[in-house]
Coordinates of C-alpha atoms in Angstrom, one line a residue:
M283 CA 0.0 0.0 0.0
A284 CA 1.4 3.4 -1.0
E285 CA 2.1 5.9 1.8
N286 CA -0.2 8.4 0.2
E287 CA -3.1 6.2 0.8
F288 CA -2.9 7.0 4.5
D289 CA -4.3 10.1 6.2
E290 CA -1.2 10.3 8.4
L291 CA 2.2 8.6 8.5
Y292 CA 4.4 7.8 11.5
D293 CA 7.4 5.7 12.1
V294 CA 5.8 3.7 15.0
V295 CA 2.2 3.6 16.2
V296 CA 1.5 2.3 19.7
A297 CA -2.1 1.2 20.6
G298 CA -2.7 1.7 24.3
V299 CA -1.2 3.9 27.0
G300 CA -0.7 1.6 29.9
A301 CA 2.7 0.6 31.1
A302 CA 3.6 -1.5 28.0
G303 CA 2.4 1.1 25.6
C304 CA 4.2 3.9 27.4
A305 CA 7.4 1.9 27.5
A306 CA 7.1 1.1 23.8
A307 CA 6.5 4.7 22.9
I308 CA 9.4 6.0 25.0
S309 CA 11.8 3.3 23.7
A310 CA 10.8 3.9 20.0
H311 CA 11.2 7.7 20.5
D312 CA 14.5 7.4 22.1
A313 CA 15.7 5.2 19.2
G314 CA 14.9 8.1 16.9
A315 CA 11.4 7.2 15.7
R316 CA 8.5 9.6 15.3
V317 CA 5.8 8.0 17.5
L318 CA 2.0 8.3 17.9
V319 CA 0.1 6.7 20.8
I320 CA -3.6 6.0 20.2
E321 CA -5.8 5.2 23.2
K322 CA -9.5 4.3 23.0
C323 CA -10.4 5.8 26.5
D324 CA -10.5 9.5 27.4
R325 CA -7.7 11.1 29.5
A326 CA -9.7 10.6 32.7
T327 CA -10.1 6.9 32.3
A328 CA -7.1 5.8 30.2
G329 CA -4.3 3.5 31.3
G330 CA -6.0 0.2 31.6
N331 CA -5.0 -2.0 34.5
T332 CA -1.7 -0.1 35.0
R333 CA -3.6 2.9 36.2
V334 CA -5.4 1.0 39.0
S335 CA -2.8 -1.6 39.8
G336 CA -0.3 -1.6 42.6
G337 CA 2.1 -0.1 40.1
G338 CA 5.0 -2.3 41.3
W339 CA 7.5 -4.5 39.4
F340 CA 9.6 -7.3 41.0
V341 CA 13.3 -6.7 41.5
N342 CA 15.2 -9.3 39.4
R343 CA 18.7 -9.5 40.9
D344 CA 19.9 -12.4 38.8
P345 CA 18.8 -13.0 35.2
R346 CA 20.1 -16.5 35.2
S347 CA 18.1 -17.5 38.2
A348 CA 15.1 -15.6 36.9
A349 CA 15.1 -17.7 33.7
V350 CA 15.0 -20.9 35.9
F351 CA 12.3 -19.3 38.1
L352 CA 10.1 -18.5 35.1
R353 CA 10.4 -21.9 33.6
A354 CA 9.5 -23.5 36.9
L355 CA 6.4 -21.3 37.2
C356 CA 5.4 -22.2 33.7
G357 CA 5.4 -25.8 34.7
D358 CA 3.7 -28.0 32.2
Y359 CA 2.9 -25.0 29.9
P360 CA 6.4 -23.8 28.7
V361 CA 6.9 -20.7 26.7
A362 CA 9.7 -20.4 24.0
D363 CA 13.3 -20.2 25.1
D364 CA 13.8 -16.9 23.4
V365 CA 10.9 -15.4 25.3
V366 CA 12.3 -16.7 28.6
T367 CA 15.7 -15.3 27.9
A368 CA 14.4 -11.9 26.9
W369 CA 12.1 -11.7 29.9
A370 CA 14.9 -12.7 32.3
Q371 CA 17.3 -10.1 30.9
E372 CA 14.9 -7.2 30.4
T373 CA 13.0 -7.4 33.7
A374 CA 16.4 -7.0 35.4
R375 CA 16.7 -3.6 33.7
N376 CA 13.4 -2.1 34.7
S377 CA 14.4 -0.2 37.7
E378 CA 17.6 1.2 36.1
W379 CA 15.5 2.3 33.1
L380 CA 12.9 4.1 35.1
R381 CA 15.6 5.8 37.1
S382 CA 17.2 7.0 33.9
L383 CA 13.8 8.6 33.0
G384 CA 13.8 10.4 36.4
A385 CA 11.6 8.2 38.5
D386 CA 12.0 8.1 42.2
V387 CA 12.4 4.3 42.4
A388 CA 12.3 2.7 45.8
T389 CA 11.7 -0.8 47.1
S390 CA 8.4 -1.3 48.9
D391 CA 8.8 -2.1 52.6
Q392 CA 5.2 -3.4 53.0
Y393 CA 4.4 -5.7 50.1
H394 CA 6.1 -8.6 48.3
L395 CA 9.2 -8.5 50.5
E396 CA 9.9 -12.1 49.3
P397 CA 8.6 -14.3 46.5
E398 CA 5.2 -15.8 46.9
Y399 CA 6.7 -19.0 45.4
L400 CA 9.5 -19.1 47.9
G401 CA 11.6 -22.3 47.5
V402 CA 10.7 -22.8 43.9
D403 CA 13.8 -23.3 41.7
G404 CA 15.2 -19.9 40.8
S405 CA 13.2 -17.9 43.3
E406 CA 16.4 -16.5 44.8
C407 CA 16.3 -14.0 41.9
Y408 CA 13.4 -12.2 43.6
A409 CA 14.6 -9.3 45.7
G410 CA 11.3 -7.5 46.5
M411 CA 9.2 -5.1 44.6
D412 CA 10.1 -1.6 43.4
T413 CA 7.6 1.1 43.0
V414 CA 7.6 4.8 42.3
G415 CA 8.4 6.5 45.6
G416 CA 8.2 3.1 47.4
R417 CA 4.4 3.4 47.5
M418 CA 1.7 1.2 46.1
G419 CA -1.0 2.2 43.7
E420 CA -2.5 5.8 43.6
F421 CA -1.8 6.1 39.9
L422 CA 1.9 6.8 40.6
L423 CA 3.4 4.7 37.9
F424 CA 0.9 5.7 35.3
D425 CA 1.1 9.4 36.0
F426 CA 4.9 9.2 35.8
L427 CA 5.0 7.4 32.5
V428 CA 2.4 9.7 30.9
G429 CA 4.5 12.6 32.2
V430 CA 7.6 11.2 30.4
L431 CA 5.6 11.0 27.1
A432 CA 4.7 14.6 27.5
E433 CA 8.2 15.7 28.3
R434 CA 9.4 14.0 25.1
G435 CA 6.6 15.5 23.0
I436 CA 5.1 12.1 22.1
E437 CA 1.5 12.6 21.1
V438 CA -1.1 10.6 22.9
R439 CA -4.4 10.7 21.0
F440 CA -7.1 9.9 23.5
S441 CA -10.7 8.8 22.6
T442 CA -9.2 7.2 19.5
P443 CA -9.9 3.4 19.4
A444 CA -8.1 1.2 17.0
R445 CA -10.5 -0.7 14.8
E446 CA -8.5 -2.7 12.2
L447 CA -5.0 -3.4 11.2
V448 CA -3.9 -2.5 7.6
T449 CA -1.7 -5.0 5.7
D450 CA 0.1 -4.8 2.4
A451 CA 0.0 -7.3 -0.5
H452 CA 2.6 -9.5 1.3
G453 CA 0.6 -9.6 4.6
A454 CA 2.9 -7.2 6.5
V455 CA 1.1 -4.8 8.9
V456 CA 1.7 -1.2 7.6
G457 CA -1.0 0.8 9.4
V458 CA -4.1 0.9 11.5
I459 CA -7.6 2.2 11.0
V460 CA -8.8 4.2 14.0
E461 CA -12.1 5.9 14.9
S462 CA -11.6 9.7 15.4
S463 CA -14.6 11.8 16.3
G464 CA -16.9 9.1 14.9
E465 CA -15.1 8.8 11.6
P466 CA -12.5 6.3 10.3
R467 CA -9.0 7.5 9.9
R468 CA -6.1 5.6 8.3
I469 CA -2.7 5.9 10.0
G470 CA 0.3 4.4 8.4
S471 CA 3.4 3.2 10.2
R472 CA 6.8 2.6 8.6
G473 CA 8.2 0.6 11.4
G474 CA 5.1 -1.2 12.7
I475 CA 2.2 -1.3 15.1
V476 CA 2.7 -2.1 18.7
L477 CA -0.4 -3.7 20.3
A478 CA -0.5 -2.7 24.0
T479 CA -4.3 -2.9 24.3
G480 CA -4.6 -4.9 27.5
G481 CA -6.4 -8.1 28.1
F482 CA -9.9 -9.4 27.5
E483 CA -11.2 -9.6 31.0
A484 CA -14.0 -7.1 30.3
N485 CA -15.3 -9.0 27.3
P486 CA -18.0 -11.3 28.7
Q487 CA -18.0 -13.6 25.6
M488 CA -14.3 -14.1 25.5
V489 CA -14.2 -14.6 29.3
R490 CA -16.8 -17.4 28.9
D491 CA -15.1 -18.9 25.9
Y492 CA -11.6 -18.9 27.1
L493 CA -11.6 -18.6 30.9
R494 CA -14.8 -20.5 31.6
L495 CA -16.0 -17.9 34.0
V496 CA -19.6 -16.7 34.2
D497 CA -20.0 -12.9 34.7
P498 CA -17.1 -12.5 37.1
P499 CA -16.7 -9.0 38.7
L500 CA -13.8 -6.9 37.5
W501 CA -11.1 -5.7 39.8
G502 CA -9.4 -3.6 37.2
S503 CA -10.3 -1.4 34.2
P504 CA -13.4 -2.0 32.2
S505 CA -11.5 -1.1 29.0
G506 CA -9.8 -4.6 28.5
T507 CA -12.3 -5.9 25.9
G508 CA -9.9 -7.9 23.7
D509 CA -9.6 -5.3 20.9
G510 CA -6.0 -6.1 20.2
H511 CA -6.7 -9.9 20.2
R512 CA -9.4 -9.6 17.5
M513 CA -7.3 -7.3 15.3
A514 CA -4.3 -9.6 15.5
Q515 CA -6.4 -12.7 14.8
K516 CA -7.9 -11.0 11.7
V517 CA -4.4 -10.7 10.2
G518 CA -3.5 -14.3 11.0
A519 CA -2.1 -14.3 14.5
D520 CA -1.8 -17.5 16.5
L521 CA -2.9 -17.5 20.2
W522 CA -1.1 -18.7 23.4
H523 CA -2.3 -19.7 26.9
M524 CA -5.7 -18.1 26.5
D525 CA -7.1 -20.0 29.5
N526 CA -4.7 -18.5 32.0
M527 CA -5.8 -15.6 34.3
M528 CA -5.7 -14.1 37.7
T529 CA -8.7 -14.2 40.0
I530 CA -8.9 -13.6 43.7
T531 CA -11.7 -13.8 46.2
G532 CA -14.0 -10.9 45.7
A533 CA -17.5 -9.4 46.2
R534 CA -19.7 -8.1 43.4
A535 CA -20.7 -4.4 43.3
D536 CA -23.9 -3.4 41.5
D537 CA -22.2 -2.4 38.2
G538 CA -20.1 -5.4 37.2
S539 CA -17.0 -4.4 39.1
G540 CA -16.0 -5.7 42.5
F541 CA -14.0 -5.5 45.7
Y542 CA -11.2 -7.7 47.0
L543 CA -12.2 -9.7 50.0
A544 CA -9.0 -9.8 52.0
L545 CA -10.6 -11.1 55.2
W546 CA -7.6 -9.9 57.2
A547 CA -9.3 -8.5 60.3
A548 CA -10.3 -11.8 61.9
H549 CA -10.7 -15.6 61.2
H550 CA -14.3 -16.3 62.3
Y551 CA -15.4 -17.5 58.9
L552 CA -15.6 -20.5 56.6
F553 CA -16.3 -21.0 52.9
V554 CA -19.2 -23.1 51.8
S555 CA -20.4 -24.1 48.3
A556 CA -23.9 -23.8 46.9
D557 CA -24.9 -27.1 48.6
G558 CA -23.9 -25.7 52.0
R559 CA -20.7 -27.8 52.4
R560 CA -17.3 -26.6 53.3
F561 CA -14.8 -27.3 50.5
A562 CA -11.4 -25.7 51.0
D563 CA -8.8 -24.3 53.4
E564 CA -10.1 -20.8 53.5
T565 CA -6.8 -19.2 54.5
A566 CA -4.6 -20.8 51.8
E567 CA -2.5 -18.1 50.2
N568 CA -3.7 -16.9 46.8
R569 CA -0.5 -16.5 44.8
H570 CA -1.7 -14.1 42.1
G571 CA -4.5 -16.5 41.0
H572 CA -3.2 -19.8 42.2
V573 CA -3.7 -21.7 45.5
G574 CA -1.8 -24.7 46.6
R575 CA -4.1 -27.7 46.9
G576 CA -3.6 -31.4 46.7
G577 CA 0.2 -31.1 46.1
R578 CA -0.2 -28.7 43.1
Y579 CA -1.2 -25.2 42.3
E580 CA -4.7 -24.6 40.9
L581 CA -6.6 -21.6 39.6
F582 CA -8.8 -20.3 42.4
P583 CA -11.5 -19.1 42.7
T584 CA -13.3 -20.1 39.5
H585 CA -17.0 -20.0 40.7
D586 CA -19.2 -18.3 43.3
F587 CA -19.4 -19.5 46.9
H588 CA -20.5 -18.2 50.2
V589 CA -18.4 -16.8 53.1
V590 CA -20.2 -17.5 56.3
F591 CA -19.1 -15.6 59.4
D592 CA -20.3 -14.4 62.8
E593 CA -20.6 -11.1 64.7
R594 CA -17.0 -11.1 65.8
M595 CA -15.9 -11.1 62.2
R596 CA -18.4 -8.4 61.3
T597 CA -17.2 -6.0 64.0
A598 CA -13.5 -6.7 63.6
G599 CA -13.1 -4.5 60.5
P600 CA -14.0 -4.2 56.8
L601 CA -14.0 -7.4 54.8
S602 CA -12.4 -5.5 52.0
P603 CA -9.3 -3.3 52.6
G604 CA -9.5 0.4 52.2
R605 CA -7.5 2.7 50.1
D606 CA -5.1 3.5 53.0
V607 CA -4.2 -0.2 53.2
L608 CA -4.2 -1.5 49.6
P609 CA -4.8 1.2 47.0
V610 CA -5.7 -1.1 44.1
G611 CA -8.7 -1.6 42.0
W612 CA -11.2 0.4 39.8
K613 CA -13.9 0.9 42.5
L614 CA -11.4 2.0 45.1
L615 CA -9.2 4.3 43.0
M616 CA -11.4 5.6 40.2
E617 CA -14.6 5.9 42.1
D618 CA -13.3 6.3 45.6
H619 CA -15.8 3.7 46.8
R620 CA -15.0 2.5 50.3
W621 CA -16.2 -0.6 52.1
S622 CA -17.7 0.4 55.4
E623 CA -15.5 -0.1 58.5
D624 CA -18.1 -2.3 60.3
N625 CA -19.6 -3.9 57.2
S626 CA -23.0 -2.4 58.1
A627 CA -23.4 -0.5 54.8
E628 CA -23.0 -3.7 52.8
I629 CA -25.7 -5.4 55.0
E630 CA -28.1 -2.5 54.3
K631 CA -27.4 -2.9 50.5
G632 CA -28.2 -6.6 50.7
W633 CA -24.7 -7.7 49.8
I634 CA -24.4 -9.4 53.2
V635 CA -27.3 -11.5 54.5
Q636 CA -27.9 -11.4 58.3
A637 CA -29.7 -14.0 60.4
D638 CA -30.1 -14.9 64.1
S639 CA -29.3 -18.5 63.6
I640 CA -27.4 -20.7 61.1
A641 CA -30.7 -22.4 60.1
E642 CA -32.3 -19.0 59.3
L643 CA -29.2 -18.0 57.4
A644 CA -29.5 -21.2 55.3
R645 CA -33.1 -20.4 54.5
K646 CA -32.3 -16.9 53.4
V647 CA -29.5 -17.9 51.0
G648 CA -31.3 -21.0 49.7
M649 CA -29.3 -23.8 51.3
D650 CA -30.4 -26.9 53.2
E651 CA -30.6 -26.0 56.9
Q652 CA -29.2 -29.2 58.3
T653 CA -26.3 -29.3 55.8
L654 CA -25.2 -25.8 56.6
E655 CA -25.6 -26.4 60.4
R656 CA -23.6 -29.5 60.1
S657 CA -20.8 -27.7 58.1
V658 CA -20.5 -25.0 60.7
A659 CA -20.6 -27.5 63.6
L660 CA -17.8 -29.5 62.0
Y661 CA -15.7 -26.4 61.5
N662 CA -16.3 -25.2 65.0
D663 CA -15.3 -28.6 66.3
A664 CA -12.1 -28.4 64.4
C665 CA -11.5 -25.0 66.1
V666 CA -12.0 -26.6 69.5
Q667 CA -9.7 -29.5 68.6
G668 CA -7.1 -27.1 67.1
R669 CA -6.8 -29.3 64.1
D670 CA -8.5 -29.2 60.7
D671 CA -8.5 -32.8 59.5
H672 CA -10.6 -32.1 56.4
F673 CA -8.7 -29.3 54.7
G674 CA -5.6 -28.7 56.8
R675 CA -6.3 -25.1 57.7
D676 CA -3.5 -23.5 59.8
P677 CA -4.4 -24.1 63.5
G678 CA -3.5 -20.5 64.2
T679 CA -6.4 -19.3 62.0
L680 CA -9.1 -21.7 63.4
A681 CA -11.6 -19.3 65.0
P682 CA -15.2 -20.5 65.6
V683 CA -18.3 -19.1 63.9
S684 CA -20.5 -19.2 67.0
Q685 CA -21.5 -15.7 68.0
A686 CA -24.9 -14.5 66.6
P687 CA -26.0 -12.8 64.5
F688 CA -24.6 -14.8 61.6
Y689 CA -23.8 -13.6 58.1
A690 CA -23.3 -14.8 54.6
L691 CA -21.8 -13.0 51.6
V692 CA -21.6 -14.3 48.0
A693 CA -17.9 -14.4 47.1
A694 CA -17.0 -14.4 43.5
P695 CA -13.9 -14.9 41.3
L696 CA -12.7 -11.3 41.1
L697 CA -11.1 -11.1 37.7
G698 CA -7.9 -9.1 37.7
W699 CA -6.6 -9.9 34.2
S700 CA -6.3 -12.4 31.4
N701 CA -2.9 -13.6 30.3
G702 CA -3.3 -15.0 26.8
G703 CA -3.2 -13.4 23.5
P704 CA -1.4 -13.3 20.2
R705 CA 1.6 -15.5 20.3
R706 CA 4.9 -13.6 20.1
D707 CA 8.6 -14.3 20.1
G708 CA 11.3 -12.8 22.3
R709 CA 11.5 -9.8 20.1
T710 CA 7.7 -9.2 20.6
Q711 CA 7.0 -10.0 17.0
V712 CA 3.6 -11.6 16.6
L713 CA 3.6 -15.1 15.1
D714 CA 1.1 -16.9 12.8
P715 CA -0.1 -20.5 13.5
F716 CA 2.9 -21.8 11.6
G717 CA 5.5 -19.9 13.7
S718 CA 6.2 -17.3 11.0
V719 CA 6.5 -13.6 11.9
I720 CA 3.8 -11.3 10.9
D721 CA 6.0 -8.4 9.7
G722 CA 5.3 -5.1 11.3
L723 CA 3.1 -6.3 14.2
F724 CA 4.4 -6.4 17.8
A725 CA 2.6 -7.1 21.1
A726 CA 3.5 -6.3 24.7
G727 CA 1.7 -6.2 28.0
A728 CA -1.5 -8.0 29.0
V729 CA -2.6 -8.4 25.4
S730 CA 0.1 -11.1 25.2
S731 CA 1.4 -11.7 28.7
T732 CA 4.4 -14.0 29.1
Y733 CA 2.8 -16.0 31.9
S734 CA 1.4 -19.4 30.8
W735 CA 0.7 -20.5 34.4
A736 CA 1.9 -19.2 37.7
K737 CA 3.3 -15.7 38.3
D738 CA 4.7 -13.9 41.4
G739 CA 4.1 -10.4 42.8
G740 CA 5.0 -7.6 40.5
F741 CA 5.4 -9.9 37.5
H742 CA 2.8 -8.2 35.3
I743 CA 4.1 -4.7 35.5
A744 CA 7.6 -6.1 35.1
D745 CA 6.5 -7.9 31.9
C746 CA 4.8 -4.8 30.5
L747 CA 7.9 -2.5 31.1
A748 CA 10.3 -5.1 29.8
F749 CA 8.6 -6.2 26.6
G750 CA 7.2 -2.7 26.0
R751 CA 10.8 -1.5 25.6
V752 CA 11.6 -4.4 23.4
A753 CA 8.6 -3.8 21.1
G754 CA 9.4 -0.1 20.8
R755 CA 13.0 -0.5 19.8
E756 CA 12.2 -3.4 17.4
A757 CA 9.5 -1.4 15.7
A758 CA 11.8 1.6 15.4
A759 CA 14.5 -0.5 13.9
R760 CA 12.2 -1.4 10.9
R761 CA 11.4 2.2 9.8

């Protein structure tokens, strides 16, 4: 396609202004390219999950060990060696790179002080989590990166969604069609298009098809609707690990988003399934979407269940942590919606059901009375014995559910992000189903996350920054 068939022409066009998109744009610009960033959201809501995340990246102190660690976490779902090598090398450069841009990088003294997968081969590479200013969340990373774009004069065109990739006669990606003020506009790119459009967690159909979840509440941005996935597929991209994700125990709000149920204040609770039976060690650590069970790690949660608790739990503090404790999530950061300190507001809203007895609670939530009574009685007996023979819950967390009133809350798989997307190589070049490169198309961030199975704290932002840089410089080199 001739250059004069485009309305505009740039060296590199980046779709998305999250951590991966910003890193790609900065890297391409610093390599001498003329760069345009397009973003479907307006300025007030842009940034995808980066904007409402903890904004931290793990500190990789040893790339060789990091490669071992990543392979171990991939387990039975390996990614290509060149991807592992690039990830191990580039994630070790994240903090230095951000400091070179002027960021006040400091290691968090509150979160992720050690790996969640402590003892796994290669985990000695993990040296904590760095953040901007040593603080979690509060838009700090996003605001810094967008500020760097502005300092460099890199244009970010908000409210400009990408609709379709443009290819030439040989199948190479040479541009993108965007929607601008309701009209299509063709933008050409000499070096290539970098997809940094985020995941598909806010696309209900894709979530059902690939993750097998039914209407899960969202923890992050509602803008992750799989736009980049569909555009890449249309030009022939293969897909990888589309069934991997991160969920955590959450509660639904009234608008499709949700809250993280940390349950940190006390231990007077148990989990029961729809039939009223206890089914798990409730306090097993959720390692960014995985829980150890039966000698292996499993995705958890993947369906709704009930948290049953008593008055001591209700008065011990909020079931969901506030912004002052864990400033993460769309409801908390973008809407400043706070869970009430004593959980009373959520009772008034009907999110939490209250009853004077376990039998009454069972009737109100549609469970068999005797079954739920028996489940609570067995759990309370384990508390008295100081030993959970059924699910091995830590004795130090065994606290009875015995003080009326009693409560039940529907817990749901709070969906943080999807991981799968267009398959790419270690240079972020998107591949077709035969392993051939689709020239001119690159992917970084949650649109094509590295993680095929387990991941540790700060891994996602680290992946975005690392492969965003790679994508930017690779695209710039083609111009």
